[in-house]
């Protein structure tokens, strides 16, 4: 099984303090100096404890079922549901990806919280989430570069557990990749270990497109990504 | 003395832990919750008074402001830490039984789920409301919940889950607890959980944020 593997350094992700603050809910300039200082300190400590990896595998044996709104990849049927279906149905191949910040950052976050250093623990947690999202962005950019040369484009990335696509479908997704792909293990309850990991698919084709406003398509009222967008 | 309690309330609400703490910047070099609670005791304040007039109302303000999205998680955490600083002085009174908690709250993230930030926030705020909190951690099975309830049969239980899959595990845990301890109240929460789901699985209460849980517990205790 051929796949493309990435190892990222934290510096490549260009995370900055105000980005972390904005994920925490703060609007520009609203955060206090001491909190910003602590975030900046934690960011410096993070380099040594994260192990940022991404991996994708492109599969061309795919078939769409317009009635059921499903996609069959390597003979496994995925119930991706209406929204995701509509966004990837013009693909002629699919990249299955995983991405992780490694387990160190989660362990560090828990340790700080246990020792009573609540804010530090929380900052590690938020940074861990941002790392994995940013790494996935980078990996996606790399994928785009490789397909562009053959005149193709990519879609956004879509993950089980979002837009009506059931989170348990991750079990099938993991069947499409070798075991220990990207160093991630999937538990029985469809939880990835390390915690700071994401999984999903990206459509590839001449007629697909990248949509910068996918949040408008989803009806989840509680998602903080949606809320963050509303505030901006 | 009232003045001191008011200052303590303010210190906890603003998250000023102790004198050397740099947070918040505008209270630099001033006494924090740790020092103020010590002084209040020295001046003859009863531990109960410190709790009821300063610490609990401060944390309630914090919880309400968080629910209204006026403050964010970092400020809530600093307040919880400041409350912890004041509590260092009160611990001996709890241990001797002179000061009583409002009740016991057993909380855990359910089987198969490893997320704990949300659960920790709820723990802190419930503790800040004067309850004893027994945090069973993550990936907590029915058996572990039942064992903890056996030791504290009057406790209220809180379950947390972050994925729809692990949310389903709540159903069994609620059913098992209710079969054995019909009177035990169970609160549920976490990103995918809703009031509708709470009712469906026979739990007693759902809240999207910690303060909702605190208010529910307050009503139970009174
Ligand atoms: C940040 C985030 C991530 C991060 C980090 C995850 C982590 N927690 O460490 C990353 C990017 C890694 C991630 C990955 C995934 N995520 Co995610 N993620 C989120 C997000 C945006 C915020 C979660 C968070 O940290 N919140 C902050 C904490 C403080 O909030 P909280 O835990 O909810 O707790 C609060 C309340 O719920 C409440 N509460 C909590 N427990 C209790 C208990 C009681 C008794 C009470 C009263 C209240 C209460 O009080 C807390 C304080 O207010 C949520 C969406 C959202 N808005 O919640 C999705 C969300 C949790 N993720 C989701 C999904 C699907 C995933 C993935 C499966 C996607 C994928 N296929 O890759 C993976 C799974 C990762 C894994 N290891 O298996 C779904 C889960 C629902 C579902 N469908 O199952 C959510 C809800 C998004 C959605 N679709 O709506 N995710």
Short mmCIF file of C-alpha atoms and ligand atoms in Angstrom, two decimals:
data_model
loop_
_atom_site.label_atom_id
_atom_site.label_comp_id
_atom_site.label_asym_id
_atom_site.label_seq_id
_atom_site.Cartn_x
_atom_site.Cartn_y
_atom_site.Cartn_z
CA UNK A 1 0.00 0.00 0.00
CA UNK A 2 1.59 3.22 -1.09
CA UNK A 3 1.13 6.29 0.99
CA UNK A 4 2.64 9.73 1.49
CA UNK A 5 4.00 10.52 4.88
CA UNK A 6 4.82 13.86 6.51
CA UNK A 7 6.65 14.82 9.63
CA UNK A 8 6.22 18.48 10.52
CA UNK A 9 8.25 20.70 12.83
CA UNK A 10 6.17 22.97 15.04
CA UNK A 11 7.84 25.99 13.45
CA UNK A 12 6.44 25.03 10.04
CA UNK A 13 2.92 25.50 11.36
CA UNK A 14 3.52 29.15 12.26
CA UNK A 15 1.20 29.07 15.25
CA UNK A 16 0.97 32.37 17.04
CA UNK A 17 -0.40 33.63 20.32
CA UNK A 18 -3.35 35.54 18.93
CA UNK A 19 -4.46 32.51 16.93
CA UNK A 20 -4.55 30.42 20.13
CA UNK A 21 -6.40 33.21 21.94
CA UNK A 22 -8.97 33.40 19.22
CA UNK A 23 -9.64 29.64 19.53
CA UNK A 24 -10.16 30.25 23.26
CA UNK A 25 -12.85 32.76 22.35
CA UNK A 26 -11.00 36.06 22.77
CA UNK A 27 -11.53 38.75 20.22
CA UNK A 28 -8.52 40.68 18.98
CA UNK A 29 -6.95 42.68 21.83
CA UNK A 30 -9.32 41.31 24.46
CA UNK A 31 -6.93 38.91 26.14
CA UNK A 32 -4.79 39.94 29.10
CA UNK A 33 -1.06 40.31 28.84
CA UNK A 34 -0.34 37.64 31.46
CA UNK A 35 -2.38 35.09 29.55
CA UNK A 36 -0.68 35.97 26.28
CA UNK A 37 2.70 35.61 28.00
CA UNK A 38 1.80 32.19 29.32
CA UNK A 39 0.58 31.03 25.90
CA UNK A 40 3.82 32.21 24.38
CA UNK A 41 5.81 30.32 27.03
CA UNK A 42 3.81 27.14 26.51
CA UNK A 43 4.24 27.41 22.74
CA UNK A 44 8.01 27.43 23.27
CA UNK A 45 7.80 24.32 25.46
CA UNK A 46 5.63 22.53 22.93
CA UNK A 47 8.28 21.93 20.27
CA UNK A 48 9.99 19.30 22.39
CA UNK A 49 6.88 17.31 23.25
CA UNK A 50 4.97 17.06 20.00
CA UNK A 51 5.42 14.58 17.23
CA UNK A 52 3.46 16.01 14.35
CA UNK A 53 2.70 13.55 11.62
CA UNK A 54 0.37 13.27 8.68
CA UNK A 55 -0.20 10.55 6.17
CA UNK A 56 -2.48 10.09 3.19
CA UNK A 57 -3.21 7.41 0.69
CA UNK A 58 -4.88 8.03 -2.66
CA UNK A 59 -7.47 5.49 -3.75
CA UNK A 60 -9.03 5.43 -7.20
CA UNK A 61 -11.29 2.42 -6.88
CA UNK A 62 -14.33 4.50 -5.97
CA UNK A 63 -18.00 4.51 -6.85
CA UNK A 64 -20.79 6.93 -5.98
CA UNK A 65 -24.38 5.96 -5.29
CA UNK A 66 -26.55 8.98 -5.94
CA UNK A 67 -29.69 7.48 -4.43
CA UNK A 68 -28.16 6.28 -1.18
CA UNK A 69 -25.70 9.21 -0.99
CA UNK A 70 -22.89 6.78 -0.33
CA UNK A 71 -19.41 6.30 -1.68
CA UNK A 72 -17.75 2.95 -2.13
CA UNK A 73 -13.99 3.05 -1.68
CA UNK A 74 -12.08 -0.20 -2.26
CA UNK A 75 -15.42 -2.04 -1.93
CA UNK A 76 -16.25 -0.52 1.45
CA UNK A 77 -19.46 1.51 1.47
CA UNK A 78 -19.37 4.79 3.38
CA UNK A 79 -22.63 6.46 4.43
CA UNK A 80 -21.24 9.95 4.06
CA UNK A 81 -24.72 11.51 3.93
CA UNK A 82 -26.11 14.30 1.84
CA UNK A 83 -23.83 17.24 2.63
CA UNK A 84 -20.48 15.50 2.21
CA UNK A 85 -21.82 13.52 -0.74
CA UNK A 86 -22.72 16.67 -2.60
CA UNK A 87 -19.29 18.15 -2.00
CA UNK A 88 -17.20 15.21 -3.18
CA UNK A 89 -19.36 13.47 -5.77
CA UNK A 90 -17.37 14.87 -8.69
CA UNK A 91 -14.12 13.34 -7.42
CA UNK A 92 -12.36 10.68 -9.44
CA UNK A 93 -10.16 9.56 -6.59
CA UNK A 94 -10.11 10.01 -2.84
CA UNK A 95 -7.28 10.71 -0.43
CA UNK A 96 -7.80 9.06 2.94
CA UNK A 97 -5.80 10.89 5.58
CA UNK A 98 -4.83 10.84 9.21
CA UNK A 99 -2.98 13.51 11.11
CA UNK A 100 -1.76 13.75 14.69
CA UNK A 101 0.08 16.05 17.09
CA UNK A 102 1.41 12.98 18.92
CA UNK A 103 0.63 11.89 22.43
CA UNK A 104 3.15 14.02 24.31
CA UNK A 105 1.05 17.15 24.32
CA UNK A 106 -2.03 15.43 25.75
CA UNK A 107 0.05 13.83 28.47
CA UNK A 108 1.61 17.18 29.33
CA UNK A 109 -1.77 18.85 29.47
CA UNK A 110 -3.16 16.23 31.86
CA UNK A 111 -0.07 16.42 34.04
CA UNK A 112 -0.31 20.20 34.41
CA UNK A 113 -4.00 20.00 35.27
CA UNK A 114 -3.39 17.30 37.85
CA UNK A 115 -0.72 19.39 39.49
CA UNK A 116 -3.18 22.25 39.84
CA UNK A 117 -1.76 24.28 36.99
CA UNK A 118 -5.12 24.47 35.32
CA UNK A 119 -4.51 27.25 32.86
CA UNK A 120 -1.24 25.79 31.61
CA UNK A 121 -2.96 22.43 31.10
CA UNK A 122 -5.76 24.05 29.16
CA UNK A 123 -3.34 26.00 26.98
CA UNK A 124 -1.51 22.79 26.06
CA UNK A 125 -4.85 21.24 25.18
CA UNK A 126 -5.87 24.08 22.87
CA UNK A 127 -2.44 24.23 21.26
CA UNK A 128 -2.64 20.47 20.62
CA UNK A 129 -5.92 20.94 18.76
CA UNK A 130 -4.52 23.81 16.72
CA UNK A 131 -1.41 21.82 15.86
CA UNK A 132 -3.35 18.94 14.39
CA UNK A 133 -5.67 21.23 12.43
CA UNK A 134 -2.78 23.30 11.06
CA UNK A 135 -0.78 20.19 10.19
CA UNK A 136 -3.78 18.85 8.31
CA UNK A 137 -3.94 22.17 6.42
CA UNK A 138 -0.28 21.86 5.45
CA UNK A 139 -0.68 18.27 4.36
CA UNK A 140 -3.68 19.29 2.30
CA UNK A 141 -1.62 22.02 0.61
CA UNK A 142 1.03 19.45 -0.25
CA UNK A 143 -1.59 17.14 -1.69
CA UNK A 144 -2.96 20.01 -3.76
CA UNK A 145 0.50 20.74 -5.17
CA UNK A 146 0.95 17.14 -6.30
CA UNK A 147 -2.45 16.87 -8.03
CA UNK A 148 -2.27 20.29 -9.67
CA UNK A 149 0.50 19.06 -11.96
CA UNK A 150 -1.96 16.59 -13.49
CA UNK A 151 -4.56 19.30 -13.95
CA UNK A 152 -6.63 18.27 -10.94
CA UNK A 153 -8.05 20.01 -7.91
CA UNK A 154 -8.99 18.97 -4.39
CA UNK A 155 -12.00 19.45 -2.12
CA UNK A 156 -11.93 20.44 1.53
CA UNK A 157 -11.29 17.66 4.01
CA UNK A 158 -14.29 15.91 5.48
CA UNK A 159 -14.27 13.89 8.67
CA UNK A 160 -16.50 11.21 10.13
CA UNK A 161 -18.47 12.81 12.94
CA UNK A 162 -19.14 16.03 11.01
CA UNK A 163 -22.00 17.09 8.72
CA UNK A 164 -24.11 14.05 9.58
CA UNK A 165 -21.42 11.51 8.71
CA UNK A 166 -21.41 9.06 11.62
CA UNK A 167 -18.24 8.93 13.67
CA UNK A 168 -18.31 5.08 13.78
CA UNK A 169 -17.53 5.05 10.05
CA UNK A 170 -13.95 5.68 11.11
CA UNK A 171 -13.67 1.92 11.57
CA UNK A 172 -14.06 1.47 7.82
CA UNK A 173 -11.76 4.38 7.11
CA UNK A 174 -9.05 2.70 9.14
CA UNK A 175 -9.51 -0.47 7.07
CA UNK A 176 -8.33 1.48 4.06
CA UNK A 177 -4.93 2.22 5.56
CA UNK A 178 -2.23 -0.05 6.96
CA UNK A 179 -2.32 -0.62 10.71
CA UNK A 180 -0.50 1.98 12.75
CA UNK A 181 -0.90 4.44 9.86
CA UNK A 182 0.50 7.71 11.15
CA UNK A 183 0.97 6.06 14.56
CA UNK A 184 -2.73 6.32 15.37
CA UNK A 185 -4.83 3.61 16.96
CA UNK A 186 -8.63 3.55 16.75
CA UNK A 187 -10.44 2.30 19.81
CA UNK A 188 -13.67 0.32 19.80
CA UNK A 189 -15.64 3.49 20.49
CA UNK A 190 -14.12 5.15 17.39
CA UNK A 191 -11.83 7.35 19.42
CA UNK A 192 -8.37 7.97 18.04
CA UNK A 193 -5.42 7.55 20.33
CA UNK A 194 -3.52 9.99 20.60
CA UNK A 195 -6.46 12.28 21.33
CA UNK A 196 -5.04 15.12 19.26
CA UNK A 197 -5.68 13.42 15.93
CA UNK A 198 -8.00 13.86 12.98
CA UNK A 199 -9.15 11.52 10.22
CA UNK A 200 -11.00 12.03 6.99
CA UNK A 201 -11.14 12.12 3.24
CA UNK A 202 -10.33 14.63 0.53
CA UNK A 203 -11.82 14.42 -2.94
CA UNK A 204 -9.56 14.76 -6.00
CA UNK A 205 -10.67 15.46 -9.56
CA UNK A 206 -10.80 17.88 -12.44
CA UNK A 207 -14.27 19.10 -11.56
CA UNK A 208 -14.17 19.37 -7.79
CA UNK A 209 -13.69 22.58 -5.89
CA UNK A 210 -12.47 23.88 -2.59
CA UNK A 211 -15.21 25.62 -0.61
CA UNK A 212 -14.05 28.24 1.87
CA UNK A 213 -17.42 28.44 3.63
CA UNK A 214 -18.32 24.85 4.53
CA UNK A 215 -19.59 25.90 7.95
CA UNK A 216 -22.65 27.40 6.31
CA UNK A 217 -23.58 23.96 5.02
CA UNK A 218 -23.63 22.26 8.37
CA UNK A 219 -26.54 22.60 10.78
CA UNK A 220 -24.67 21.97 14.02
CA UNK A 221 -25.53 24.94 16.22
CA UNK A 222 -23.03 24.05 18.95
CA UNK A 223 -19.83 23.79 16.97
CA UNK A 224 -17.25 26.36 18.06
CA UNK A 225 -15.93 26.65 14.54
CA UNK A 226 -19.30 27.99 13.50
CA UNK A 227 -19.42 30.28 16.51
CA UNK A 228 -15.96 31.62 15.83
CA UNK A 229 -17.08 32.43 12.31
CA UNK A 230 -20.17 34.24 13.56
CA UNK A 231 -18.09 36.48 15.79
CA UNK A 232 -15.71 37.54 13.03
CA UNK B 1 -14.27 42.05 58.34
CA UNK B 2 -16.99 42.49 55.72
CA UNK B 3 -14.44 44.51 53.83
CA UNK B 4 -11.99 41.63 53.89
CA UNK B 5 -14.60 39.17 52.63
CA UNK B 6 -15.51 41.55 49.86
CA UNK B 7 -11.87 41.77 48.86
CA UNK B 8 -11.63 37.97 48.94
CA UNK B 9 -14.71 37.68 46.75
CA UNK B 10 -13.15 40.05 44.29
CA UNK B 11 -9.79 38.25 44.33
CA UNK B 12 -11.44 34.92 43.52
CA UNK B 13 -13.67 36.42 40.86
CA UNK B 14 -10.70 38.07 39.18
CA UNK B 15 -8.48 35.02 39.61
CA UNK B 16 -5.87 36.56 41.90
CA UNK B 17 -4.38 33.43 43.51
CA UNK B 18 -1.77 34.89 45.85
CA UNK B 19 0.39 37.94 46.29
CA UNK B 20 3.17 36.74 43.97
CA UNK B 21 0.81 35.75 41.17
CA UNK B 22 1.20 38.09 38.19
CA UNK B 23 -2.42 37.52 37.13
CA UNK B 24 -4.46 39.69 36.71
CA UNK B 25 -1.95 42.42 35.84
CA UNK B 26 -3.96 45.22 37.49
CA UNK B 27 -3.72 43.53 40.91
CA UNK B 28 0.05 43.08 40.80
CA UNK B 29 1.69 42.92 44.26
CA UNK B 30 -1.65 42.97 46.05
CA UNK B 31 -2.92 40.26 48.38
CA UNK B 32 -4.52 37.30 46.66
CA UNK B 33 -7.17 34.83 47.73
CA UNK B 34 -4.61 32.86 49.74
CA UNK B 35 -3.54 35.79 51.90
CA UNK B 36 -7.01 37.27 52.23
CA UNK B 37 -8.55 34.00 53.41
CA UNK B 38 -5.74 33.64 55.96
CA UNK B 39 -6.34 37.16 57.23
CA UNK B 40 -10.09 36.64 57.43
CA UNK B 41 -9.59 33.58 59.64
CA UNK B 42 -7.08 35.46 61.79
CA UNK B 43 -9.60 38.22 62.33
CA UNK B 44 -12.13 35.71 63.59
CA UNK B 45 -14.19 35.00 60.51
CA UNK B 46 -15.86 31.60 60.60
CA UNK B 47 -14.87 29.22 57.77
CA UNK B 48 -18.54 28.91 56.85
CA UNK B 49 -18.80 32.64 56.46
CA UNK B 50 -15.75 32.71 54.21
CA UNK B 51 -17.34 30.08 52.01
CA UNK B 52 -20.85 31.52 51.94
CA UNK B 53 -20.03 35.19 51.73
CA UNK B 54 -16.94 35.17 49.55
CA UNK B 55 -15.85 31.98 47.81
CA UNK B 56 -19.17 30.50 46.68
CA UNK B 57 -20.68 33.79 45.45
CA UNK B 58 -17.44 34.61 43.63
CA UNK B 59 -17.47 31.29 41.78
CA UNK B 60 -21.17 31.68 41.00
CA UNK B 61 -20.45 35.05 39.40
CA UNK B 62 -17.67 33.47 37.40
CA UNK B 63 -19.87 30.57 36.26
CA UNK B 64 -22.66 32.90 35.23
CA UNK B 65 -20.33 35.19 33.33
CA UNK B 66 -18.90 32.17 31.51
CA UNK B 67 -22.42 30.98 30.61
CA UNK B 68 -23.13 34.43 29.20
CA UNK B 69 -19.81 34.27 27.31
CA UNK B 70 -18.54 37.41 29.02
CA UNK B 71 -15.41 35.60 30.10
CA UNK B 72 -13.59 32.62 28.61
CA UNK B 73 -12.15 29.40 29.97
CA UNK B 74 -8.76 30.87 31.04
CA UNK B 75 -10.40 33.35 33.42
CA UNK B 76 -12.61 30.63 34.85
CA UNK B 77 -9.54 28.47 35.48
CA UNK B 78 -7.71 31.29 37.22
CA UNK B 79 -10.70 31.83 39.51
CA UNK B 80 -10.83 28.12 40.31
CA UNK B 81 -7.16 28.27 41.17
CA UNK B 82 -7.68 31.31 43.38
CA UNK B 83 -10.51 29.51 45.15
CA UNK B 84 -8.09 26.61 45.65
CA UNK B 85 -5.62 29.01 47.27
CA UNK B 86 -8.23 30.16 49.77
CA UNK B 87 -9.31 26.56 50.39
CA UNK B 88 -5.84 25.66 51.63
CA UNK B 89 -6.76 27.53 54.81
CA UNK B 90 -10.17 25.91 55.07
CA UNK B 91 -9.07 22.30 54.57
CA UNK B 92 -8.43 21.59 58.27
CA UNK B 93 -11.98 22.68 59.10
CA UNK B 94 -13.43 20.31 56.53
CA UNK B 95 -11.25 17.51 57.85
CA UNK B 96 -12.30 18.08 61.45
CA UNK B 97 -15.94 18.22 60.39
CA UNK B 98 -16.39 21.78 61.69
CA UNK B 99 -17.28 22.91 58.20
CA UNK B 100 -19.51 20.76 56.04
CA UNK B 101 -19.74 20.42 52.29
CA UNK B 102 -23.09 20.81 50.59
CA UNK B 103 -22.94 17.27 49.31
CA UNK B 104 -20.85 14.91 47.22
CA UNK B 105 -20.61 14.96 43.44
CA UNK B 106 -19.10 11.96 41.65
CA UNK B 107 -17.99 12.74 38.11
CA UNK B 108 -16.29 10.83 35.32
CA UNK B 109 -15.89 10.66 31.54
CA UNK B 110 -17.68 7.49 30.46
CA UNK B 111 -16.32 4.17 29.16
CA UNK B 112 -14.42 4.45 25.90
CA UNK B 113 -13.89 8.20 26.12
CA UNK B 114 -10.62 9.87 27.08
CA UNK B 115 -11.55 13.55 26.96
CA UNK B 116 -11.22 15.38 30.22
CA UNK B 117 -11.02 19.16 29.88
CA UNK B 118 -14.80 19.63 29.90
CA UNK B 119 -15.23 17.26 32.81
CA UNK B 120 -12.48 19.05 34.74
CA UNK B 121 -14.21 22.39 34.25
CA UNK B 122 -17.44 21.00 35.65
CA UNK B 123 -15.55 19.46 38.62
CA UNK B 124 -13.92 22.77 39.45
CA UNK B 125 -17.10 24.77 39.33
CA UNK B 126 -19.04 22.25 41.42
CA UNK B 127 -16.23 22.26 43.95
CA UNK B 128 -16.36 26.03 43.87
CA UNK B 129 -20.02 25.81 44.81
CA UNK B 130 -19.07 24.10 48.07
CA UNK B 131 -19.44 20.45 47.09
CA UNK B 132 -17.02 17.62 47.66
CA UNK B 133 -16.03 16.31 44.22
CA UNK B 134 -14.86 12.78 43.56
CA UNK B 135 -13.34 12.78 40.08
CA UNK B 136 -13.06 9.22 38.78
CA UNK B 137 -11.12 10.34 35.69
CA UNK B 138 -11.68 9.17 32.13
CA UNK B 139 -12.85 5.88 30.58
CA UNK B 140 -14.92 5.19 33.70
CA UNK B 141 -17.00 2.00 33.69
CA UNK B 142 -20.37 1.38 35.33
CA UNK B 143 -18.59 -0.73 37.96
CA UNK B 144 -16.37 2.18 38.97
CA UNK B 145 -19.34 4.54 39.24
CA UNK B 146 -21.30 2.00 41.29
CA UNK B 147 -18.36 1.39 43.62
CA UNK B 148 -18.02 5.12 44.25
CA UNK B 149 -21.77 5.43 44.88
CA UNK B 150 -21.63 2.52 47.34
CA UNK B 151 -19.25 4.57 49.42
CA UNK B 152 -21.35 7.74 49.14
CA UNK B 153 -24.95 6.69 48.53
CA UNK B 154 -26.24 10.24 48.86
CA UNK B 155 -23.95 11.53 46.10
CA UNK B 156 -25.09 13.09 42.85
CA UNK B 157 -23.43 11.67 39.72
CA UNK B 158 -22.14 13.50 36.63
CA UNK B 159 -21.32 11.81 33.32
CA UNK B 160 -19.35 13.40 30.50
CA UNK B 161 -18.85 12.26 26.86
CA UNK B 162 -17.46 14.00 23.78
CA UNK B 163 -18.33 11.67 20.93
CA UNK B 164 -21.72 10.36 19.84
CA UNK B 165 -20.37 6.82 20.23
CA UNK B 166 -19.32 7.25 23.83
CA UNK B 167 -22.48 9.24 24.53
CA UNK B 168 -24.28 5.96 23.80
CA UNK B 169 -22.33 4.34 26.64
CA UNK B 170 -24.04 6.80 28.98
CA UNK B 171 -27.31 5.04 28.36
CA UNK B 172 -26.11 1.79 29.90
CA UNK B 173 -24.35 3.50 32.78
CA UNK B 174 -27.47 5.51 33.64
CA UNK B 175 -29.64 2.36 33.46
CA UNK B 176 -27.26 0.34 35.61
CA UNK B 177 -26.95 3.03 38.26
CA UNK B 178 -30.70 3.60 38.36
CA UNK B 179 -31.39 -0.14 38.70
CA UNK B 180 -29.18 -0.36 41.74
CA UNK B 181 -29.68 3.11 43.19
CA UNK B 182 -33.00 4.42 41.93
CA UNK B 183 -32.74 7.58 44.01
CA UNK B 184 -29.36 8.72 42.75
CA UNK B 185 -29.60 11.81 40.57
CA UNK B 186 -27.56 11.76 37.37
CA UNK B 187 -26.40 14.77 35.36
CA UNK B 188 -25.08 14.39 31.83
CA UNK B 189 -23.07 16.69 29.60
CA UNK B 190 -20.47 17.03 26.83
CA UNK B 191 -20.52 18.34 23.26
CA UNK B 192 -22.96 15.90 21.58
CA UNK B 193 -25.38 15.59 24.53
CA UNK B 194 -28.75 17.38 24.55
CA UNK B 195 -31.66 17.71 26.98
CA UNK B 196 -33.67 15.51 24.68
CA UNK B 197 -31.05 12.77 24.83
CA UNK B 198 -30.82 13.17 28.60
CA UNK B 199 -34.55 12.50 28.95
CA UNK B 200 -34.44 9.62 26.52
CA UNK B 201 -31.85 7.71 28.54
CA UNK B 202 -33.51 8.44 31.88
CA UNK B 203 -30.89 10.81 33.28
CA UNK B 204 -32.12 13.65 35.50
CA UNK B 205 -30.52 16.75 34.10
CA UNK B 206 -28.47 18.11 31.22
CA UNK B 207 -26.57 21.35 31.05
CA UNK B 208 -24.41 22.72 28.24
CA UNK B 209 -22.15 24.41 30.78
CA UNK B 210 -20.89 23.98 34.35
CA UNK B 211 -23.06 26.68 35.90
CA UNK B 212 -26.24 24.88 34.87
CA UNK B 213 -25.01 21.88 36.84
CA UNK B 214 -24.18 24.10 39.81
CA UNK B 215 -27.65 25.67 39.80
CA UNK B 216 -29.30 22.27 39.60
CA UNK B 217 -27.23 21.00 42.54
CA UNK B 218 -28.07 24.13 44.51
CA UNK B 219 -31.77 23.43 44.11
CA UNK B 220 -31.26 19.82 45.13
CA UNK B 221 -29.38 20.78 48.27
CA UNK B 222 -31.90 23.39 49.44
C1 LIG C 1 -11.31 20.97 19.69
C2 LIG C 1 -12.04 19.82 19.04
C3 LIG C 1 -11.28 18.77 18.52
C4 LIG C 1 -9.77 18.72 18.66
C5 LIG C 1 -9.33 18.21 20.02
C6 LIG C 1 -10.23 17.22 20.65
C7 LIG C 1 -10.03 17.24 22.15
N1 LIG C 1 -11.06 17.41 22.91
O1 LIG C 1 -8.97 17.16 22.63
C8 LIG C 1 -9.37 17.80 17.49
C9 LIG C 1 -9.08 18.68 16.30
C10 LIG C 1 -8.18 16.87 17.71
C11 LIG C 1 -10.67 17.03 17.29
C12 LIG C 1 -10.74 15.80 16.67
C13 LIG C 1 -11.93 15.11 16.46
N2 LIG C 1 -13.17 15.58 16.67
CO1 LIG C 1 -13.55 17.22 17.61
N3 LIG C 1 -14.08 18.83 18.37
C14 LIG C 1 -13.44 19.79 18.95
C15 LIG C 1 -14.43 20.91 19.40
C16 LIG C 1 -14.36 22.02 18.36
C17 LIG C 1 -14.19 21.47 20.79
C18 LIG C 1 -14.01 20.43 21.90
C19 LIG C 1 -13.47 21.08 23.14
O2 LIG C 1 -12.30 20.93 23.49
N4 LIG C 1 -14.28 21.87 23.81
C20 LIG C 1 -13.93 22.60 25.01
C21 LIG C 1 -14.38 21.86 26.25
C22 LIG C 1 -14.08 22.66 27.47
O3 LIG C 1 -15.77 21.68 26.12
P1 LIG C 1 -16.54 20.33 26.43
O4 LIG C 1 -15.61 19.19 26.54
O5 LIG C 1 -17.68 20.21 25.50
O6 LIG C 1 -17.14 20.60 27.89
C23 LIG C 1 -18.03 21.65 28.18
C24 LIG C 1 -19.50 21.26 28.09
O7 LIG C 1 -19.75 20.25 27.14
C25 LIG C 1 -19.89 20.89 29.48
N5 LIG C 1 -19.72 19.51 29.94
C26 LIG C 1 -18.78 18.60 29.62
N6 LIG C 1 -18.95 17.47 30.35
C27 LIG C 1 -20.00 17.67 31.15
C28 LIG C 1 -20.58 16.85 32.12
C29 LIG C 1 -21.69 17.32 32.83
C30 LIG C 1 -22.30 16.45 33.86
C31 LIG C 1 -22.21 18.62 32.55
C32 LIG C 1 -23.40 19.09 33.27
C33 LIG C 1 -21.61 19.43 31.60
C34 LIG C 1 -20.51 18.97 30.90
O8 LIG C 1 -19.09 21.73 30.27
C35 LIG C 1 -17.84 22.00 29.63
C36 LIG C 1 -17.47 23.44 29.85
O9 LIG C 1 -18.38 24.33 29.27
C37 LIG C 1 -15.79 20.13 19.33
C38 LIG C 1 -17.00 20.97 18.97
C39 LIG C 1 -17.55 21.69 20.16
N7 LIG C 1 -17.99 22.87 19.95
O10 LIG C 1 -17.60 21.18 21.25
C40 LIG C 1 -15.51 19.03 18.29
C41 LIG C 1 -16.20 17.68 18.45
C42 LIG C 1 -16.08 17.23 19.87
N8 LIG C 1 -15.37 16.81 17.62
C43 LIG C 1 -16.04 15.94 16.99
C44 LIG C 1 -15.47 14.94 16.14
C45 LIG C 1 -16.42 14.11 15.33
C46 LIG C 1 -14.08 14.76 16.06
C47 LIG C 1 -13.34 13.66 15.28
C48 LIG C 1 -13.95 12.27 15.40
C49 LIG C 1 -13.24 14.10 13.80
C50 LIG C 1 -12.38 13.19 12.97
N9 LIG C 1 -12.95 12.19 12.31
O11 LIG C 1 -11.19 13.38 12.89
C51 LIG C 1 -11.93 13.72 15.93
C52 LIG C 1 -11.81 12.73 17.07
C53 LIG C 1 -10.51 12.83 17.81
C54 LIG C 1 -10.17 11.56 18.51
N10 LIG C 1 -9.10 11.56 19.24
O12 LIG C 1 -10.81 10.57 18.35
C55 LIG C 1 -17.55 16.06 17.25
C56 LIG C 1 -18.07 14.95 18.20
C57 LIG C 1 -19.49 14.58 17.97
C58 LIG C 1 -19.60 13.31 17.20
N11 LIG C 1 -20.08 13.38 16.00
O13 LIG C 1 -19.26 12.27 17.69
C59 LIG C 1 -17.65 17.51 17.84
C60 LIG C 1 -18.74 17.72 18.87
C61 LIG C 1 -17.84 18.46 16.64
C62 LIG C 1 -19.15 18.28 15.91
N12 LIG C 1 -19.21 17.48 14.89
O14 LIG C 1 -20.11 18.85 16.27
N13 LIG C 1 -11.73 17.69 17.81
#
